[in-house]
XYZ file of C-alpha atoms in Angstrom:
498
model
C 0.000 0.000 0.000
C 0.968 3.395 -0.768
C 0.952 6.183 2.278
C -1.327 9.203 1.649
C 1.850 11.953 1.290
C 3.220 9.653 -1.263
C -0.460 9.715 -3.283
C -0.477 13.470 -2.646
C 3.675 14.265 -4.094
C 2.603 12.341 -7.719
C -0.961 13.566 -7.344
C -2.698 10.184 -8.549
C -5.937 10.126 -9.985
C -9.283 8.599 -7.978
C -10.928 7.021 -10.484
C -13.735 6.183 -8.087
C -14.291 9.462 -7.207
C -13.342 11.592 -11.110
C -15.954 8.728 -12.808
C -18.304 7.384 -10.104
C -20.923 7.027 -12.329
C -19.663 5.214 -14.523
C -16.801 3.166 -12.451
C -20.380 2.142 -10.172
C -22.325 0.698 -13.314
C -18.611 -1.624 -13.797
C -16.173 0.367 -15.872
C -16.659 2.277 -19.352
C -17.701 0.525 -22.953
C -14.746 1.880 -24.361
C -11.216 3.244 -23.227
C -9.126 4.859 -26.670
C -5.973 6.668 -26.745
C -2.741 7.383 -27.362
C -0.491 6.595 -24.304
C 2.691 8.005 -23.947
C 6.430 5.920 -24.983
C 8.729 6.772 -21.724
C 11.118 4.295 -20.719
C 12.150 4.604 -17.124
C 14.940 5.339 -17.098
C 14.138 9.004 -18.461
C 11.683 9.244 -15.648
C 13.662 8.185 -12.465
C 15.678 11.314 -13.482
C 12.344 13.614 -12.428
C 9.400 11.353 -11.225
C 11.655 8.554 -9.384
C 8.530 8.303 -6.655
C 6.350 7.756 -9.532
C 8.855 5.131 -11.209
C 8.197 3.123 -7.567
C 4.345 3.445 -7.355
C 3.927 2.045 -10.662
C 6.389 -1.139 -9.831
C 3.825 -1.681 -6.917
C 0.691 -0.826 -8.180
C 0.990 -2.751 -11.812
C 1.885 -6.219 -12.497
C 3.119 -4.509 -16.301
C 5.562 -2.834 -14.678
C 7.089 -5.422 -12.655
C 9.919 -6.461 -14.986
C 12.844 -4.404 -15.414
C 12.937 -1.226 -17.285
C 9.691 -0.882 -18.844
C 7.928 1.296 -21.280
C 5.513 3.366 -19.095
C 2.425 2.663 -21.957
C 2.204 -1.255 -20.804
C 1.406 0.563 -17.617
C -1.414 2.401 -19.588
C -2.554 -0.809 -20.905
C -3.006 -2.672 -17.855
C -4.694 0.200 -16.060
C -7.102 0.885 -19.051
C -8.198 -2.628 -18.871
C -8.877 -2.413 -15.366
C -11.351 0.462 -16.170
C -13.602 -1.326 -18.733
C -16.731 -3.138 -18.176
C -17.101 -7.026 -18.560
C -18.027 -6.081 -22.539
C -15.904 -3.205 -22.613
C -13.396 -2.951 -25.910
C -9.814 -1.003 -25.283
C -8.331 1.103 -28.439
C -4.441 2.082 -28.493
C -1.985 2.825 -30.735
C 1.054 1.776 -28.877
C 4.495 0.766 -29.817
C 4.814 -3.197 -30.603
C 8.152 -3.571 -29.242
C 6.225 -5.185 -25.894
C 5.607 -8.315 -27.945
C 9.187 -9.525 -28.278
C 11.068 -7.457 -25.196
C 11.566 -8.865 -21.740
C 9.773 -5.988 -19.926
C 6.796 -6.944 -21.741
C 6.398 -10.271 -20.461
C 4.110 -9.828 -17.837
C 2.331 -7.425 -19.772
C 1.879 -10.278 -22.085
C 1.027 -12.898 -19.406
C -2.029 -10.416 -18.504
C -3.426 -10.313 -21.626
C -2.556 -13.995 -22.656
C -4.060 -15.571 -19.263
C -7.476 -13.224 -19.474
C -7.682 -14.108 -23.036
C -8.579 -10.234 -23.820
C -6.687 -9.802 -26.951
C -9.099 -9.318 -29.945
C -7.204 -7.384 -32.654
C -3.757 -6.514 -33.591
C -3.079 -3.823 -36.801
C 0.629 -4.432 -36.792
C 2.635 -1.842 -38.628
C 5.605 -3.043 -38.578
C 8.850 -0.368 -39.564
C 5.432 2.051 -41.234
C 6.432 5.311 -39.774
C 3.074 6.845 -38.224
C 3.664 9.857 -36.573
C 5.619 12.940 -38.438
C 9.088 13.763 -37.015
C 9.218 10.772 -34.901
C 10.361 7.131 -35.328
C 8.064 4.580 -33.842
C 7.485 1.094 -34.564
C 3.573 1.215 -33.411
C 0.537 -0.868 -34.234
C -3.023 -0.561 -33.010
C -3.946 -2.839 -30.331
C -7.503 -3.672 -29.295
C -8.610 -5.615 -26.023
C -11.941 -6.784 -25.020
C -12.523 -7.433 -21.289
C -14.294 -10.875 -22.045
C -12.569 -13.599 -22.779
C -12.047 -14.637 -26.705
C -11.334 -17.612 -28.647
C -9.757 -16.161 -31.511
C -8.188 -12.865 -32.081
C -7.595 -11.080 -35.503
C -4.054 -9.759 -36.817
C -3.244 -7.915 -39.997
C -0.161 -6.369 -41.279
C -0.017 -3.176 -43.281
C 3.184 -2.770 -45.657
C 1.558 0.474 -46.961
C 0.462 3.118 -44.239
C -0.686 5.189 -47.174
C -2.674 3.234 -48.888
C -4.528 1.724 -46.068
C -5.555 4.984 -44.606
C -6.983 5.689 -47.583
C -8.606 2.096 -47.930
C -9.128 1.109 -44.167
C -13.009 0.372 -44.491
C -11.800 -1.823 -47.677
C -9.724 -4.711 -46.350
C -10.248 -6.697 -49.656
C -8.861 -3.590 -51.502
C -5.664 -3.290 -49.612
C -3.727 -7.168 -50.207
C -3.303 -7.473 -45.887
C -1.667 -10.521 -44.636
C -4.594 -11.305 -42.430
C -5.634 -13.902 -40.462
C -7.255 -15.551 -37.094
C -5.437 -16.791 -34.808
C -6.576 -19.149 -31.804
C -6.696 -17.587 -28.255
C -5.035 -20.788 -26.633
C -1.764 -20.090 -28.458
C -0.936 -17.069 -27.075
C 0.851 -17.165 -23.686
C 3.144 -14.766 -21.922
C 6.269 -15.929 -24.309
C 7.110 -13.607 -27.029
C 4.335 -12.827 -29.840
C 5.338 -13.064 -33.313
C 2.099 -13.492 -35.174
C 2.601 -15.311 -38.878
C -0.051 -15.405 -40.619
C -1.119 -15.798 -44.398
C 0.770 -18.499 -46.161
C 3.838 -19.124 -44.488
C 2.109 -19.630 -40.897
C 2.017 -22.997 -41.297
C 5.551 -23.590 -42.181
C 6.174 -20.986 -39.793
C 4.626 -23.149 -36.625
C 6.295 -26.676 -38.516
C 9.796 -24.920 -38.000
C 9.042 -23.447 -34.235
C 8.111 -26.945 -33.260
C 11.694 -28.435 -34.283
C 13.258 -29.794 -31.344
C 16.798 -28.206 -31.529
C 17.337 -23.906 -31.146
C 20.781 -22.575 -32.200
C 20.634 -21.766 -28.077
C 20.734 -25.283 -27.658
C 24.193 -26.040 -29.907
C 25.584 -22.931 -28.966
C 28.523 -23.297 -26.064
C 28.457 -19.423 -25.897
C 26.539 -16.062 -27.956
C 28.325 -13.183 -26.834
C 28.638 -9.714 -28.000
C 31.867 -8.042 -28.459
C 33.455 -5.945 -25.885
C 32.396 -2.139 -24.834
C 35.184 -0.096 -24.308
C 32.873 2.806 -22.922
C 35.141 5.324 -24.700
C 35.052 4.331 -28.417
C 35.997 7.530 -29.518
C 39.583 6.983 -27.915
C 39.925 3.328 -28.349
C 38.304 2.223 -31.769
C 39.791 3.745 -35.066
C 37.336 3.660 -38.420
C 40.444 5.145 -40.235
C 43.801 4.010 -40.051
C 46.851 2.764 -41.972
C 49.143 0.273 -41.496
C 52.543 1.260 -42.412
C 54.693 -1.933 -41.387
C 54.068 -4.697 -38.752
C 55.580 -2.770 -36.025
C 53.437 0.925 -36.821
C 50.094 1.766 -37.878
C 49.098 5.170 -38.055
C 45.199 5.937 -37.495
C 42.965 8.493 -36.733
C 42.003 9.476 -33.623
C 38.304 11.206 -33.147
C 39.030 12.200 -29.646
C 42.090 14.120 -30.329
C 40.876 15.059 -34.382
C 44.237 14.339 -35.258
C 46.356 11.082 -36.984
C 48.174 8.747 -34.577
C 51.052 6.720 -34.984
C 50.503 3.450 -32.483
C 52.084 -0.304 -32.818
C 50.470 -2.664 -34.203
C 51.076 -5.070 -32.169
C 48.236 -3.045 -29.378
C 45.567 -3.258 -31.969
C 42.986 -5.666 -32.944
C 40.922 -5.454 -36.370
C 37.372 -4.768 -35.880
C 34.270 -5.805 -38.683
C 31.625 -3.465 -37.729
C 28.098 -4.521 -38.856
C 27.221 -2.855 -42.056
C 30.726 -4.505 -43.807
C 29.660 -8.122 -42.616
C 27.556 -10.051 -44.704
C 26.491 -13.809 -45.889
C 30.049 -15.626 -46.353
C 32.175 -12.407 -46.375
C 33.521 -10.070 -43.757
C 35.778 -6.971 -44.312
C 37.731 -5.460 -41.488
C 37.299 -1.368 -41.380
C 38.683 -0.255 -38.230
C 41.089 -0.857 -35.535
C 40.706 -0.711 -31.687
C 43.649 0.122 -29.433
C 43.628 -3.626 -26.974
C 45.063 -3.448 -24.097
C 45.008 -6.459 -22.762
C 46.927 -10.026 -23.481
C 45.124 -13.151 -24.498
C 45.840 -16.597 -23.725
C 43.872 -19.349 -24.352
C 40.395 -16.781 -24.483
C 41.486 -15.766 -21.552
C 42.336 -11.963 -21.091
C 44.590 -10.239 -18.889
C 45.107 -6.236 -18.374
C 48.403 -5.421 -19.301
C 49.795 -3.372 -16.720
C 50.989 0.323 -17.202
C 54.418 -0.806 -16.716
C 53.794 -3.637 -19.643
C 52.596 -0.966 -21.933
C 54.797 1.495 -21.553
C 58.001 -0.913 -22.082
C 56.369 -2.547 -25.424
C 54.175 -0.258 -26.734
C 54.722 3.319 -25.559
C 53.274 5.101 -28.359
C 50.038 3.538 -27.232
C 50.989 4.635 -23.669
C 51.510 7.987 -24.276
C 48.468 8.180 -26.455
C 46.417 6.571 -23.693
C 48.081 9.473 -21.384
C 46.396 11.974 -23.962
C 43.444 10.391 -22.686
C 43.284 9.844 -19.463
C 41.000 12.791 -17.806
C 38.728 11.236 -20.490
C 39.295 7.523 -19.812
C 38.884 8.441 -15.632
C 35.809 10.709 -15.981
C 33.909 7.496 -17.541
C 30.735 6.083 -15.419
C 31.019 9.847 -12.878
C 34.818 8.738 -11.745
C 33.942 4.849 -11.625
C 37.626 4.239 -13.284
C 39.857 6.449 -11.511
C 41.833 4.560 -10.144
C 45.755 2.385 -11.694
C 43.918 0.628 -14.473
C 41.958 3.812 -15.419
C 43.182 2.639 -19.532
C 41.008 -0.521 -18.733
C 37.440 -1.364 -20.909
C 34.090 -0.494 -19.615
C 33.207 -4.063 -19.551
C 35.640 -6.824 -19.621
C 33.091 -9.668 -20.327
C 33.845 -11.789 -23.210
C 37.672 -10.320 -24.007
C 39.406 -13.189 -24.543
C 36.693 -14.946 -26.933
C 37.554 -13.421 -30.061
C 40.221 -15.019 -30.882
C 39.382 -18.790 -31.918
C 37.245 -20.246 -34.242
C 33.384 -18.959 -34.152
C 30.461 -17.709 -36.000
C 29.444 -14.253 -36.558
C 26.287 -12.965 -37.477
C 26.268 -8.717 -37.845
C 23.202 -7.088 -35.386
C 21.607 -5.055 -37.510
C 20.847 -6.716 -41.148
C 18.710 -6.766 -44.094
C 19.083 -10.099 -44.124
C 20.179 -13.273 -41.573
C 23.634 -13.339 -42.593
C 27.107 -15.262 -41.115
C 30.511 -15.422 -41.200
C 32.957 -18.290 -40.150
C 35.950 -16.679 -38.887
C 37.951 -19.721 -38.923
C 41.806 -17.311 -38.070
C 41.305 -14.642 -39.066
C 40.627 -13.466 -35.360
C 38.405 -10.253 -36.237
C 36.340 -8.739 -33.048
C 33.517 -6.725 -33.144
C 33.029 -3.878 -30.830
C 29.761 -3.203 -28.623
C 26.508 -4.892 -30.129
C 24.967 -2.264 -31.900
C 27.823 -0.932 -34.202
C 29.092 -5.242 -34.829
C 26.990 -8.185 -33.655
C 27.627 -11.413 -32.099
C 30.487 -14.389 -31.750
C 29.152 -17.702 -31.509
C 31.309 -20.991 -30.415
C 29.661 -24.601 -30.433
C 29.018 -27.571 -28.344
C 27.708 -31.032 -30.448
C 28.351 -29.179 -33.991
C 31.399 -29.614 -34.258
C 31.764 -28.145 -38.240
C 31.316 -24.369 -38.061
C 31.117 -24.767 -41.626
C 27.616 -26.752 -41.375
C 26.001 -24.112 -39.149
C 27.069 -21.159 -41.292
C 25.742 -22.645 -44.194
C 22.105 -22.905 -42.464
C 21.972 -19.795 -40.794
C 22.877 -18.016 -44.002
C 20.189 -20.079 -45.777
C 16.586 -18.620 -46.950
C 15.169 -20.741 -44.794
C 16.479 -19.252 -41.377
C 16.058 -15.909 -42.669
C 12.418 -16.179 -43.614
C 12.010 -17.666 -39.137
C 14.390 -15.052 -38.428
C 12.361 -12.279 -39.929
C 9.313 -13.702 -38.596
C 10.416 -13.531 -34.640
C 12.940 -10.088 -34.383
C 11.461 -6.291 -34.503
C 11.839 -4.432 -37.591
C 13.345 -0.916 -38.677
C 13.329 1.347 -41.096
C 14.211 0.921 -44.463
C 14.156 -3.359 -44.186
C 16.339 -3.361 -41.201
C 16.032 -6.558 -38.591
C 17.943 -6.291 -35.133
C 19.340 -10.077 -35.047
C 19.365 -9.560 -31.175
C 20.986 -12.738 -28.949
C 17.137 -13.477 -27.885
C 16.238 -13.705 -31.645
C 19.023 -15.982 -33.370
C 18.731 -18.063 -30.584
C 15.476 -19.383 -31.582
C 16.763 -19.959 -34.921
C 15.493 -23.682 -35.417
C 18.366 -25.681 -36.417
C 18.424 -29.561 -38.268
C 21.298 -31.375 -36.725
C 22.865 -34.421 -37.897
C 22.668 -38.364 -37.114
C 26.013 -39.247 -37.897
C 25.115 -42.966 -37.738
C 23.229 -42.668 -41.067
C 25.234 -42.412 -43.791
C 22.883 -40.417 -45.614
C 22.777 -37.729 -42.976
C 26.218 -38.285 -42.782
C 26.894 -37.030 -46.809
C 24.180 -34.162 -46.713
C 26.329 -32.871 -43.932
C 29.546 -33.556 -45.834
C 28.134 -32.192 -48.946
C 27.150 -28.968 -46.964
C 30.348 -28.509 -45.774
C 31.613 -28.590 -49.279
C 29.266 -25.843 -50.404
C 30.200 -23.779 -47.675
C 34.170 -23.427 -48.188
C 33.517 -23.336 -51.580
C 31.605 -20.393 -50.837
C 34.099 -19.061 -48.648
C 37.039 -19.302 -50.964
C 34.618 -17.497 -54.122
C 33.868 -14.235 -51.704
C 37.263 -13.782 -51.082
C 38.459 -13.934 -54.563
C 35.891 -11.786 -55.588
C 36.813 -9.644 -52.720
C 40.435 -9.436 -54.926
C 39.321 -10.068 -58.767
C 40.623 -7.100 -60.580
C 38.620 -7.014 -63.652
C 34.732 -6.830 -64.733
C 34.821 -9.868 -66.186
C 35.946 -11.845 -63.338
C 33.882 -10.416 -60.849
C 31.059 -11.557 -63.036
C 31.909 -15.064 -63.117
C 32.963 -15.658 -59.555
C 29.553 -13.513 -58.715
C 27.557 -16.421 -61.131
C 29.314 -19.052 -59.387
C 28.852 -17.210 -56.039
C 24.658 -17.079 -57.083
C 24.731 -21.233 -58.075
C 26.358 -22.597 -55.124
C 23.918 -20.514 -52.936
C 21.206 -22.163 -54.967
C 22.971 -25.389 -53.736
C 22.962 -24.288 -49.990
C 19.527 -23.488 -49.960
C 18.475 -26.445 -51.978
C 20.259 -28.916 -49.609
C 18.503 -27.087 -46.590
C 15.321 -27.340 -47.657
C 16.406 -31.722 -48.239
C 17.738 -31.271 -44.786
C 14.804 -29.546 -43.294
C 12.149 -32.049 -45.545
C 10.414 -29.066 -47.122
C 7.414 -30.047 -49.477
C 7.326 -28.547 -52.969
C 4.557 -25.464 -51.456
C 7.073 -24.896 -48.542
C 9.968 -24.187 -50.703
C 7.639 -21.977 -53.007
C 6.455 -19.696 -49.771
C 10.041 -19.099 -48.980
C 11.544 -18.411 -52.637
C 8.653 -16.016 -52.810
C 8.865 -14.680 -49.296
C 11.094 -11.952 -50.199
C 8.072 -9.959 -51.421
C 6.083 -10.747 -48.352
């Protein structure tokens, strides 16, 4: 319970008393609006008592940093009659994030969900990016609920009391399926394929020995360099955006960084540098010491003395201290360099790299992605051939959020549902679509990077023809390996346009 000075400081509403008409004959017929996007973190910087009523008062806002709309939602059901309807247009980003689960376990257990317009990356509001749909809830409980998704906000404004004159992807859905797990509503014709391949047995979560994201330095603009040159293997001379000015460091302190937009299906090309100070041995990393540096690399020392009011002022003082040069997170250091998967966060399409030595890192999650090592796989190869197969990209697309201009976030929660066909390696057939995939895939390998080298037109366009046939193979074999029918295969080689 909350004390009557605490009611008074965030001046809450009395909805008994403002509507006691109405709240007396059990709630209102309708509830509409607009709530408002504020994660909480803004608001503990000016309404922190508020922040801690809500956590108390609202089973929505029980799970870490929420949205303060889900606490809109549950509060707007709580004001409707037993046949009362809710109207919002909300952000759908509480279907797939964890601070939406309980949200979703309301809505799921009381069976109140009756239609979804999902707009997926359709901009609605002028001047400001949101990822919204329109979400209606009905107080009794439903057996089915509606969903349709709109590819052209345009158009179905104009159109929206014409459904057959818009081409939605529309369907009912059954009111039993949806629980408090995350919502990713496929319908039209690849829902059924869609549920045959969320019913597989095996998640990449389950082969994966570790998904991790690549370390945060907290202080990119001193430690990662997007321009630089290598002169020789002792110097490399790059560009430094904290000090606007070119560096010369050794190149012995740096480590070559992919960042997300130059990795793609089979092909990954290095485009900046970050200053490493640290020693790794076996994935395991150690701090160099200041001492360390400044006898083997002391151009990088006195660079990182530039820096250091900088590098100490991170987190309000948190690193002032003798290993003030240190990263703002140290998980995961040492994990970069061995053999692993990457797959780039933020893609157009579900794509991955085996870096077999070439050791590349990525920096933070947003700007690179994620490393992936194996347990029971034990052929990278295999795996990177599915995951950068049309199959796994039409699930992937089907369970991540959306962006603008065709964008996908392949967050660690999303990939890790990727369903993935393993291998009986006591039957020989198994045993040769496995070996033939493996094939495929360093064949593919070896074409990108000659490609990535081919000098002339006419080259490029052969290795590029050969590049387009063997993907042809890849996805053929997945589709053996996966025991697609005929229609299954024709949903996904037309689900680009979908």
């Amino acid at each position: 319970l909350v004390d009557e000075e605490t009611l008074y400081r965030i001046n809450a509403f009395d909805w008994e008393q403002g509507f006691h008409q109405a709240m007396m004959a059990g709630g209102f017929d309708a509830v509409i609006g607009n709530p408002p996007y504020i994660r909480i973190q803004a608001m503990k910087e000016y309404a922190p008592e508020e922040v801690e009523y809500y956590k108390t008062q609202y089973i929505a806002a029980s799970k870490g940093n929420y949205d303060i709309y889900v606490v809109f939602v549950e509060k707007g059901l709580s004001l409707l009659r037993p046949e009362g309807r809710l109207g919002y247009i909300l952000p759908h980003k509480f279907f797939n994030a964890r601070y939406g689960e309980p949200l979703r376990r309301l809505i799921s257990e009381g069976r109140y969900l009756a239609d979804v317009v999902h707009f997926g990356d359709q901009q609605i509001f002028a001047h400001a990016t949101t990822y919204t749909c329109l979400l209606f809830l009905e107080k009794s409980a439903r057996d089915t609920f509606h969903v349709a998704k709109v590819d052209d906000v345009a158009a179905w404004r104009e159109r929206a009391s014409d459904s057959s004159a818009l081409n939605l992807v529309e369907g009912d859905l059954p009111s039993e399926e949806l629980t408090a797990d995350e919502w990713n509503f496929v319908v039209g014709p690849g829902a059924g394929l869609f549920r045959k391949l969320q019913e597989m047995p095996i998640m990449l979560g389950d082969v994966a020995n570790r998904i991790y994201q690549g370390p945060i330095t907290s202080a990119d603009t001193v430690y990662l360099f997007k321009d630089y040159e290598v002169i020789n293997d002792t110097q490399t001379k790059v560009f430094s955006k904290e000090l606007e000015t070119d560096v010369l460091l050794e190149t012995g302190i740096l480590k070559t960084v992919v960042r997300s937009g130059n990795i793609h299906r089979y092909q990954a090309n290095p485009t900046a540098m970050v200053l490493f100070p640290y020693e790794v041995n076996d994935q395991d990393a150690h701090l160099l010491t200041a001492q360390e540096i400044q006898n083997t690399y002391p151009l990088a020392w006195n660079y990182l003395k530039a820096n250091r009011r900088k590098l100490e002022g991170r987190e309000k003082g948190k690193f002032k201290d003798n290993e003030w040069y240190r990263f703002g997170r140290t998980q995961n250091l040492g994990l970069w360099e061995q053999s692993k998967l990457m797959i780039p966060y933020m893609v157009t399409e579900l794509s991955c790299y085996w870096d077999n030595n070439d050791h590349y890192y990525f920096i933070n999650v947003t700007t690179g992605g994620y490393g992936i090592t194996l347990e029971g796989i034990k052929n990278y190869a295999y795996l990177c051939g599915l995951l950068n197969s049309r199959l796994l990209d039409f699930y992937f697309k089907r369970v991540t959020t959306t962006f603008r201009s065709g964008y996908f976030a392949a967050n660690k929660q999303y990939i890790e549902q990727l369903p993935i066909r393993t291998i009986d390696f006591t039957d020989p057939a198994d045993v040769a679509r496995h070996d033939r995939m493996v094939g495929l895939v360093e064949r593919m390998l070896e074409l990108h990077r000659q490609l990535s080298v081919a000098k002339t037109p006419q080259s490029k366009r052969l290795l590029q023809q050969q590049i387009d046939l063997t993907d042809q193979a890849i996805d053929a074999l997945v589709y053996e390996l996966y025991g697609l029918t005929e229609e299954e295969i024709a949903i996904i080689e037309g689900a680009d346009d979908a």
